[in-house]
mmCIF file of C-alpha atoms in Angstrom:
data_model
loop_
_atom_site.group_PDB
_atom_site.id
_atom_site.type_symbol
_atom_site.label_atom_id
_atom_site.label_comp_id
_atom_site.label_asym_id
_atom_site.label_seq_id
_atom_site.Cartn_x
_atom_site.Cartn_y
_atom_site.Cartn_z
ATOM 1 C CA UNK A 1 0.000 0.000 0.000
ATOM 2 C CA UNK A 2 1.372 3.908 -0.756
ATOM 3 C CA UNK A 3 3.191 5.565 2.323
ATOM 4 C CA UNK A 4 0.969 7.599 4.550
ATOM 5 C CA UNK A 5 2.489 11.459 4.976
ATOM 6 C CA UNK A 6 0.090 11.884 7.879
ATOM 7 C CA UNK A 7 -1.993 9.675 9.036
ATOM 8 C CA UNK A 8 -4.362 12.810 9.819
ATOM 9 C CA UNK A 9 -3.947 14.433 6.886
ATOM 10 C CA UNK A 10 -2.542 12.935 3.999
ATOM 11 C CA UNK A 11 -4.450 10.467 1.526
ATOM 12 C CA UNK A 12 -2.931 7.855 -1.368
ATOM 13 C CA UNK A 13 -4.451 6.610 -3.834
ATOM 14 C CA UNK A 14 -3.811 3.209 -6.066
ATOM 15 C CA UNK A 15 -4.619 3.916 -9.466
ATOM 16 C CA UNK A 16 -5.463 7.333 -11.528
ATOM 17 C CA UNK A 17 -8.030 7.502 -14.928
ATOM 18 C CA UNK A 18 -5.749 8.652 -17.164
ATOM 19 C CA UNK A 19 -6.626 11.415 -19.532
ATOM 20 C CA UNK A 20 -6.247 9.488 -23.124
ATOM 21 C CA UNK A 21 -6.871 5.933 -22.713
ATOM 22 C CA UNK A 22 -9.202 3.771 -20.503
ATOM 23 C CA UNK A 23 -9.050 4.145 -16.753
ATOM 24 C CA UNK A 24 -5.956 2.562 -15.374
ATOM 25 C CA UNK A 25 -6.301 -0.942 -13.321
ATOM 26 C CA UNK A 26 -7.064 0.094 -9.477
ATOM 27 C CA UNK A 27 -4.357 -1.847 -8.654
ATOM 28 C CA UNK A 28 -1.032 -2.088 -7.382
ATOM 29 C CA UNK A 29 1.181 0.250 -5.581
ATOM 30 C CA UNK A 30 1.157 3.895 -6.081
ATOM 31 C CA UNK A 31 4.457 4.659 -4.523
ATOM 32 C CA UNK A 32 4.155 8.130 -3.918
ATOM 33 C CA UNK A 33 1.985 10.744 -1.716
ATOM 34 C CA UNK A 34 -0.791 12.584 -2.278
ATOM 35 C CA UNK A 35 -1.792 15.858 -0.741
ATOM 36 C CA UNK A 36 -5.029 17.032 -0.557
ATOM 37 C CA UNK A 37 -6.093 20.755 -1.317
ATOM 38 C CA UNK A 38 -7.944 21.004 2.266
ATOM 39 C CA UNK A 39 -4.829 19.145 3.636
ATOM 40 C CA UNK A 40 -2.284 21.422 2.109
ATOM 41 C CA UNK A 41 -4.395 24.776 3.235
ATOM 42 C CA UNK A 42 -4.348 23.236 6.968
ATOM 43 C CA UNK A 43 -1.094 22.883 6.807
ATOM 44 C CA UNK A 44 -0.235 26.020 5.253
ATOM 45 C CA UNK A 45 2.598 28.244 6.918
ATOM 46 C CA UNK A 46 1.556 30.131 9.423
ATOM 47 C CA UNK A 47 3.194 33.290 7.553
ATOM 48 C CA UNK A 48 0.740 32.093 4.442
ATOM 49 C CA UNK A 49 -1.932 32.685 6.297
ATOM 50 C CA UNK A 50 -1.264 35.756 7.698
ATOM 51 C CA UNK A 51 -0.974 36.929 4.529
ATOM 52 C CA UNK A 52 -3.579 35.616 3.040
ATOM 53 C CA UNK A 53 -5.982 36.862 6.197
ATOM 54 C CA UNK A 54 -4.617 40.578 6.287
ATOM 55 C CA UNK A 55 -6.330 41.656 3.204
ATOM 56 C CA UNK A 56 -9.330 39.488 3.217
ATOM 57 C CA UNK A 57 -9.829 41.516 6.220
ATOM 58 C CA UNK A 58 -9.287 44.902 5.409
ATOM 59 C CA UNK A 59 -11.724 44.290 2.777
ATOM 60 C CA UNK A 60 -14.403 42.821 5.019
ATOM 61 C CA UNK A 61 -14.232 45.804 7.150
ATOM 62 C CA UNK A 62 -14.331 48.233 4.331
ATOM 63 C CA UNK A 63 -17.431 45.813 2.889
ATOM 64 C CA UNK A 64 -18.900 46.200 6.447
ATOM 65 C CA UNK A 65 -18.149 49.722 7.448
ATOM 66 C CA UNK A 66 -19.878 51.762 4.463
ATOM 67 C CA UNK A 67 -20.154 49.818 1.360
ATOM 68 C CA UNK A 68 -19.281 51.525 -1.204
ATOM 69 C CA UNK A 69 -15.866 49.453 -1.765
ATOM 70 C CA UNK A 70 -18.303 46.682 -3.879
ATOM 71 C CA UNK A 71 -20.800 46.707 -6.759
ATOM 72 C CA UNK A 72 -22.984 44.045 -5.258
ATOM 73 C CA UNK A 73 -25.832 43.792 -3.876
ATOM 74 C CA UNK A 74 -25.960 44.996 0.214
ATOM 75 C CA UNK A 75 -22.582 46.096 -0.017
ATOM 76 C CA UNK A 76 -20.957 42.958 -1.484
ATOM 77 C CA UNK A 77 -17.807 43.757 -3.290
ATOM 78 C CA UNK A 78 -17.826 42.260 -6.843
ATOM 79 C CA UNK A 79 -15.907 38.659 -7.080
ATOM 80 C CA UNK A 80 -16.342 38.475 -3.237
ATOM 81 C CA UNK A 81 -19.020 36.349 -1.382
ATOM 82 C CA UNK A 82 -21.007 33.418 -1.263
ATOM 83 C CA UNK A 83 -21.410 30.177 -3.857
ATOM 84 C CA UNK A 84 -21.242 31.382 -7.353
ATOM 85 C CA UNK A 85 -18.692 33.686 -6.934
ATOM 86 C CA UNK A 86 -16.334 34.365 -9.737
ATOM 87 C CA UNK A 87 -12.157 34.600 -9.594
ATOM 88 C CA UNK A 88 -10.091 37.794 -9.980
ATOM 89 C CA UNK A 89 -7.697 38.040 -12.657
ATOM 90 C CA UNK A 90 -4.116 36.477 -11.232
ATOM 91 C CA UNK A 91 -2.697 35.639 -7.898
ATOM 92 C CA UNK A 92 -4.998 33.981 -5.452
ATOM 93 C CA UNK A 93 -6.942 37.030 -5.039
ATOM 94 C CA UNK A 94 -9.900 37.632 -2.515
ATOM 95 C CA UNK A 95 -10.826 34.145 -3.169
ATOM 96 C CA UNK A 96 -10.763 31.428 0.423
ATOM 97 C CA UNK A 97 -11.376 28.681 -0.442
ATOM 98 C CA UNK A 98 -11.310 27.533 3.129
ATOM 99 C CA UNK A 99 -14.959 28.951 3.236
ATOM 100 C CA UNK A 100 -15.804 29.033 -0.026
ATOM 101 C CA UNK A 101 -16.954 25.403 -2.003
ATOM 102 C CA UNK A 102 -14.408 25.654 -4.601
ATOM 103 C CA UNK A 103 -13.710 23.585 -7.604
ATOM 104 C CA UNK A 104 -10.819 24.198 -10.035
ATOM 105 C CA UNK A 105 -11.121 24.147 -13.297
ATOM 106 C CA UNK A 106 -8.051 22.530 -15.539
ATOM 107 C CA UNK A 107 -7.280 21.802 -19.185
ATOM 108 C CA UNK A 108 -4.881 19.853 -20.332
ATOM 109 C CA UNK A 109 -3.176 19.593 -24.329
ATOM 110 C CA UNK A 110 -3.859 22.563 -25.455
ATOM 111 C CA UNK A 111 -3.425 25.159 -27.026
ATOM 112 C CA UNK A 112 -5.486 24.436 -30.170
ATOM 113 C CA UNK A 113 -8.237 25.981 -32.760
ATOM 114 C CA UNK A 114 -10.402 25.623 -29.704
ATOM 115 C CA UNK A 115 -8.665 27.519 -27.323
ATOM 116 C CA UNK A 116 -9.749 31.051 -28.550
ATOM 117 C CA UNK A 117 -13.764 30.040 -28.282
ATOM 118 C CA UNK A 118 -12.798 28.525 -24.565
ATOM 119 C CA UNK A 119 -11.187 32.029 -23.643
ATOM 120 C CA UNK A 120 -13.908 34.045 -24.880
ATOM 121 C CA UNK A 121 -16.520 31.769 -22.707
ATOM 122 C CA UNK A 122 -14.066 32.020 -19.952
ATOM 123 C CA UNK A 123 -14.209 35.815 -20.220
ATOM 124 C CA UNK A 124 -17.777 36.529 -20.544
ATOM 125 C CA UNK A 125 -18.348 34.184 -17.431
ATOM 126 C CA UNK A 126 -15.535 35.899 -15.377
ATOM 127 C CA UNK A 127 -13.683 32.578 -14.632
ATOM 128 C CA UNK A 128 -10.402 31.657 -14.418
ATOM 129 C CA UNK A 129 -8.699 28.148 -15.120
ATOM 130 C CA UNK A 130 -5.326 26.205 -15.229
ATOM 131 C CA UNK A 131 -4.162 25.088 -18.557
ATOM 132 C CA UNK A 132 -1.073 22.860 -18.817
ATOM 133 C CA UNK A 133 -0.132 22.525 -21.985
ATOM 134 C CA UNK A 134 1.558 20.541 -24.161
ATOM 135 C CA UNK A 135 5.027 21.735 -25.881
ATOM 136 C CA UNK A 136 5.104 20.176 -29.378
ATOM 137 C CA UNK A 137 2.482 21.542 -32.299
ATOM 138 C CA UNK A 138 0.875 23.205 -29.347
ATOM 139 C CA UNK A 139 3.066 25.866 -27.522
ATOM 140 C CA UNK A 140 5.307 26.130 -30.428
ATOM 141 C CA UNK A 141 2.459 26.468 -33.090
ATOM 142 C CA UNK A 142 0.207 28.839 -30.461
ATOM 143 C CA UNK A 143 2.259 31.373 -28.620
ATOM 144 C CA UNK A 144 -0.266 33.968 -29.408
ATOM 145 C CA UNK A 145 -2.488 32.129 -27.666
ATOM 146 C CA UNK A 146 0.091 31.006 -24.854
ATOM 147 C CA UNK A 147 -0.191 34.943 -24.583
ATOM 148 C CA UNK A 148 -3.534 35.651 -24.262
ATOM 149 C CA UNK A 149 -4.207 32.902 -21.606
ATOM 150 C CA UNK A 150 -1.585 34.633 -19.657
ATOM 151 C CA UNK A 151 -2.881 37.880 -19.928
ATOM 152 C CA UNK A 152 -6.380 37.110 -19.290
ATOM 153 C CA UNK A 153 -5.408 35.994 -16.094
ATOM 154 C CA UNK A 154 -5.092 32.385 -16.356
ATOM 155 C CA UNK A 155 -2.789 30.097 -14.742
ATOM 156 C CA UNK A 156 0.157 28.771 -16.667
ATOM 157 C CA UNK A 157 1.562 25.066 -16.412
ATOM 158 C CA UNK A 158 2.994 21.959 -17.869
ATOM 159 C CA UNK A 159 1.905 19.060 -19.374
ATOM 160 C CA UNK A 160 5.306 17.681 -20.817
ATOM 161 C CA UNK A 161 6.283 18.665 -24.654
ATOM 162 C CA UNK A 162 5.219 15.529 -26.239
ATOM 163 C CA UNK A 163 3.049 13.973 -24.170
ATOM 164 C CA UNK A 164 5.671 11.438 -23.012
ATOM 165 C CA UNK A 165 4.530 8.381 -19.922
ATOM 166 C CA UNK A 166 7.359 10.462 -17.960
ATOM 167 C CA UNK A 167 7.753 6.790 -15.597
ATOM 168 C CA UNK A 168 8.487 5.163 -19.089
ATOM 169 C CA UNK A 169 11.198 6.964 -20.053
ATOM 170 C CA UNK A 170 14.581 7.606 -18.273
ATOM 171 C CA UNK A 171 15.188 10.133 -16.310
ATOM 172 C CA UNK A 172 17.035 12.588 -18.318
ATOM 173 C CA UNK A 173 14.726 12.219 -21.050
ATOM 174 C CA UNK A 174 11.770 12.789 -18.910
ATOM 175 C CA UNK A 175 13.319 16.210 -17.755
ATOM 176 C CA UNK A 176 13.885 17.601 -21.221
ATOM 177 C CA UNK A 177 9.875 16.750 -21.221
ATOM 178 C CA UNK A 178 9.442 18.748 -18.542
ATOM 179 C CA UNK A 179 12.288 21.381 -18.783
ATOM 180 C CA UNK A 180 11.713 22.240 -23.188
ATOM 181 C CA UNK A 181 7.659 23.534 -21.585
ATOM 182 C CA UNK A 182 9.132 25.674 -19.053
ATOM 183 C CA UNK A 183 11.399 27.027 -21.563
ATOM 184 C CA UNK A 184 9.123 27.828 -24.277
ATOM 185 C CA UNK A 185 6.379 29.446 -21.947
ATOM 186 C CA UNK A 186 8.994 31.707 -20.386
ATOM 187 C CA UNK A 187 10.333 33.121 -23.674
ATOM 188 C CA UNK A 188 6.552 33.702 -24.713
ATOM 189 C CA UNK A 189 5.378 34.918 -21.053
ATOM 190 C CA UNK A 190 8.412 36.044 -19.051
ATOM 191 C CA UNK A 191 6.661 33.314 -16.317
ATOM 192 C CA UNK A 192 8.037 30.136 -15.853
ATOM 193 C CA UNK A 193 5.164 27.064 -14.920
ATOM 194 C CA UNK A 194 5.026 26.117 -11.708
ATOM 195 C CA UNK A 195 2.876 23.514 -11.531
ATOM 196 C CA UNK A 196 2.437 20.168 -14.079
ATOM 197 C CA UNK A 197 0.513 16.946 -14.876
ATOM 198 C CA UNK A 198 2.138 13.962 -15.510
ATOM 199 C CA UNK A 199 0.766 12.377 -19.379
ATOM 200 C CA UNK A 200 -2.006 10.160 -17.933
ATOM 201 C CA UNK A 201 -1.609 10.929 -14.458
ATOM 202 C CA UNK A 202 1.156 8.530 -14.013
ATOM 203 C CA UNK A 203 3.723 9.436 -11.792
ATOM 204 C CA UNK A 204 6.361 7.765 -9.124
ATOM 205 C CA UNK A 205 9.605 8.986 -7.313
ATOM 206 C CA UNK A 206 11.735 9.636 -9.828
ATOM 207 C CA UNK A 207 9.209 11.890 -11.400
ATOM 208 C CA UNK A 208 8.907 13.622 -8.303
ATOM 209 C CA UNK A 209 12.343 14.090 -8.013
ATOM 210 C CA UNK A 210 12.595 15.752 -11.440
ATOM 211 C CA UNK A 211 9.375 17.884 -10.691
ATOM 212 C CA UNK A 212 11.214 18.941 -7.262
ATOM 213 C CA UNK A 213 14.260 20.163 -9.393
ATOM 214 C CA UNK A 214 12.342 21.821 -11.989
ATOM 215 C CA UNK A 215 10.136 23.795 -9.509
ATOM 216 C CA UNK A 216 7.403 22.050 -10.370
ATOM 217 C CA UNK A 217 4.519 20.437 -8.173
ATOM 218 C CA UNK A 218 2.321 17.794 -9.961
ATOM 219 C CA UNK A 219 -1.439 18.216 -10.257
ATOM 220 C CA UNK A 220 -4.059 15.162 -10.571
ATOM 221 C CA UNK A 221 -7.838 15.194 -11.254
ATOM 222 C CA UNK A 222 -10.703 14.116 -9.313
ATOM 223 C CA UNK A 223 -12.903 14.633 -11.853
ATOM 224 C CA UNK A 224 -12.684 13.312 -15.568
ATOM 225 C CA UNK A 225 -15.504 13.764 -18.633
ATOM 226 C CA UNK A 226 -13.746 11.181 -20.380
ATOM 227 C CA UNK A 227 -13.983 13.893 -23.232
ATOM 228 C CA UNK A 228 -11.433 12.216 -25.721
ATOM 229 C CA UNK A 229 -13.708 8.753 -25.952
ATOM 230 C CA UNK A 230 -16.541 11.543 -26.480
ATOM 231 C CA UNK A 231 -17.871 14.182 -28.873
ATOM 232 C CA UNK A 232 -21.237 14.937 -27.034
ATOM 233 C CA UNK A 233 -21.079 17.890 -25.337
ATOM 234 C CA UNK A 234 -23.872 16.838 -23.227
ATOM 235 C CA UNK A 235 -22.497 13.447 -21.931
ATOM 236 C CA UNK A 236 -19.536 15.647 -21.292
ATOM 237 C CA UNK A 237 -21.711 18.156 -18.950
ATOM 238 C CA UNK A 238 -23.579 15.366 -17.116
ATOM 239 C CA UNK A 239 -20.277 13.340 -16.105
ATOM 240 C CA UNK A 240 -18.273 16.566 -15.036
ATOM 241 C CA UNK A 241 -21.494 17.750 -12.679
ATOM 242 C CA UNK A 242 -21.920 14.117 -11.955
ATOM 243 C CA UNK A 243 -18.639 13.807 -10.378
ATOM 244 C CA UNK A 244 -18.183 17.025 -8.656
ATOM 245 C CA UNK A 245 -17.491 18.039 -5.099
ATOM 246 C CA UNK A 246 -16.353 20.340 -3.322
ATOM 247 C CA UNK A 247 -12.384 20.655 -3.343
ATOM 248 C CA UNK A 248 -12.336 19.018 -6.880
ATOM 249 C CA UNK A 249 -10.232 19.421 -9.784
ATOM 250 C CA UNK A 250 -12.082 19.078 -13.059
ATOM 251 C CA UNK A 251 -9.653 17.700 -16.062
ATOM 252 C CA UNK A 252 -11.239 18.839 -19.213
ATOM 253 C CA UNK A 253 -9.293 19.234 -22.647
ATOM 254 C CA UNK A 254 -10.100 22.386 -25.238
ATOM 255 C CA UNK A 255 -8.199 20.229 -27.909
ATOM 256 C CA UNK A 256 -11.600 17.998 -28.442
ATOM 257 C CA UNK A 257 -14.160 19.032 -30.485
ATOM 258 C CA UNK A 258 -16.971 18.580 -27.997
ATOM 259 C CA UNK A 259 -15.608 19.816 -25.141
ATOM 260 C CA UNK A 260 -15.698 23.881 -25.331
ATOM 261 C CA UNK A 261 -18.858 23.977 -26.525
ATOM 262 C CA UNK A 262 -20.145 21.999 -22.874
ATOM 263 C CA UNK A 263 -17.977 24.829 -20.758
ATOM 264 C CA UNK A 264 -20.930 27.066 -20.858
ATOM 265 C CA UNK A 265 -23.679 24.840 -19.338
ATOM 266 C CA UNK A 266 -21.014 23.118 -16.810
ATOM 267 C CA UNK A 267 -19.951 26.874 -15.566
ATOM 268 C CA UNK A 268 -23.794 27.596 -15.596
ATOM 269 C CA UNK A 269 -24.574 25.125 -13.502
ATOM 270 C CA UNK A 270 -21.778 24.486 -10.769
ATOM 271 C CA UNK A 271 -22.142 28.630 -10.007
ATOM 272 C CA UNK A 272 -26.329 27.115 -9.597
ATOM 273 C CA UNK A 273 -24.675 24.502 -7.296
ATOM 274 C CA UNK A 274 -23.192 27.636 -5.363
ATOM 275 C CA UNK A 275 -19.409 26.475 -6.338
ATOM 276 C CA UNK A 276 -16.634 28.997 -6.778
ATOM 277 C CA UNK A 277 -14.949 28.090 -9.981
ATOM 278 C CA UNK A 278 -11.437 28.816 -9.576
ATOM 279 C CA UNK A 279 -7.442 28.081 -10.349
ATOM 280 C CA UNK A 280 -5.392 25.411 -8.404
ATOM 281 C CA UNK A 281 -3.091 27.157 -7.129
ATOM 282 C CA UNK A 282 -6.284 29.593 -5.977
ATOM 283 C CA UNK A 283 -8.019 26.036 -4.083
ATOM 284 C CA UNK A 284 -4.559 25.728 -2.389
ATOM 285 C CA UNK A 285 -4.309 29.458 -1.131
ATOM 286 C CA UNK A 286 -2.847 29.767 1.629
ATOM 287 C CA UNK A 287 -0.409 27.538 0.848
ATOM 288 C CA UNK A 288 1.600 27.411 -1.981
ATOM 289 C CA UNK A 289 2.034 24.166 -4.106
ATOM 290 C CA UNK A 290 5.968 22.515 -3.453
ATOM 291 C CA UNK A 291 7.730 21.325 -5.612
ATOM 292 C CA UNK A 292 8.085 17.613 -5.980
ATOM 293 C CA UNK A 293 4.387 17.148 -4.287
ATOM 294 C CA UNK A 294 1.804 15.655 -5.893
ATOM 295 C CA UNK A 295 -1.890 17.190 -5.257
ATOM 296 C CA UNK A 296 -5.322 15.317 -5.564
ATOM 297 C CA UNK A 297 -8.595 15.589 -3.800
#
């Protein structure tokens, strides 16, 4: 069975779905950790939180004392609140998700023809998301659109160059998969990734041990649409807001045709659901996601 961080707090897990092929056998060894988002915010620094709390605060009290510092309703400053609430550009903003019933919203291969459509639904519904994309006919072949998920507020990060099995590969072969991303999406961004996903969630030591080097912590799913067995955007809907909970992390990909056109009703419905639709390194906030880790509701 996978080693236990803490016994209070940290989880394992024995097999993953992977994100291009059939679910992989729920067996075996996993032989590595997993941190949950609640877990890591508990055990965020206390300096993390301090910093996190201070302006959260200051904005309550402004919210509280005359409001006029929001544009909602009562007082509410905009992007602040209750379920439903939208993300601010960047950063971790006024978002906490250790009140809040957040769900993060991730897509992986990209970016493609799709991506520009996703962005513009994105944008309209005042939600941010995690892309990791892929290096090879997609970075290379897109850095306009590397660009304008940056700017737009969006979070950056990796999902190898060529879609390698990085615990297939040796080791110095599975960094250039790594290390070529982190290259290209600096010289089109000025920011280097700091998280990634491992090609079909598969993962092990070694891996981690690269990640750690590289900066990078690694990011895993609890919730899959199964979108590249599927073009129907409406299977796609039901099994995302079939499988979704709070703390989740919804793996989605904007390279298939069916799956930006579903974004609209999913978003439409988890904000009905009263979720907060956000980054992961937002669900995280306080803490901040280490290198070498490996994350996972």
């Amino acid at each position: 069975m996978p080693k236990q961080t803490s016994a209070a707090r940290r989880t394992s897990i024995a097999g993953l779905l992977t994100a291009t092929s059939l679910a992989l056998a729920l067996s075996g060894c996993a032989g590595y950790d997993v941190t949950a988002p609640a877990d890591a915010r508990a055990d965020a620094p206390a300096a993390a939180v301090q910093a996190k709390d201070a302006p959260l605060a200051a904005a309550d009290g402004a919210k509280n004392g005359d409001g006029k510092n929001g544009g909602g309703k009562n007082g509410e400053a905009k992007g602040s609140g209750g379920g439903g609430r939208t993300t601010p550009p960047g950063g971790t903003g006024d978002v906490d998700c250790r009140k809040a019933k957040c769900v993060a919203l991730t897509f992986d291969a990209g970016p493609s023809e799709n991506t520009p459509r996703l962005l513009d639904i994105l944008k309209k519904e005042k939600v941010h998301a995690t892309f990791f994309l892929l290096g090879e006919n997609h970075v290379d072949k897109r850095p306009a659109e590397v660009k304008r998920i940056d700017a737009e507020g969006h979070e950056l990060a990796n999902h190898t160059w060529s879609h390698q099995i990085l615990t297939d590969i040796e080791p110095a072969e599975a960094k250039r998969e790594l290390s070529r991303v982190q290259d290209a999406v600096r010289k089109i961004t000025g920011k280097t990734p700091r998280l990634m996903r491992p090609p079909q969630g598969r993962t092990d030591e070694e891996v981690s041990r690269i990640s750690k080097d590289l900066g990078l912590a690694q990011v895993l799913w609890s919730v899959t649409a199964k979108d590249y067995q599927t073009n129907d955007s409406a299977l796609i809907t039901k099994r995302v807001l079939e499988q979704t909970g709070r703390d989740g992390i919804i793996l989605l990909h904007d390279i298939y045709k069916g799956t930006v056109p579903a974004v609209p009703g999913i978003l439409k419905e988890l904000k009905k659901r009263g979720y907060t639709v956000v980054t992961v390194s937002q669900l995280l906030s306080p803490a901040k996601a280490e290198p070498g880790m490996v994350y996972r509701p």
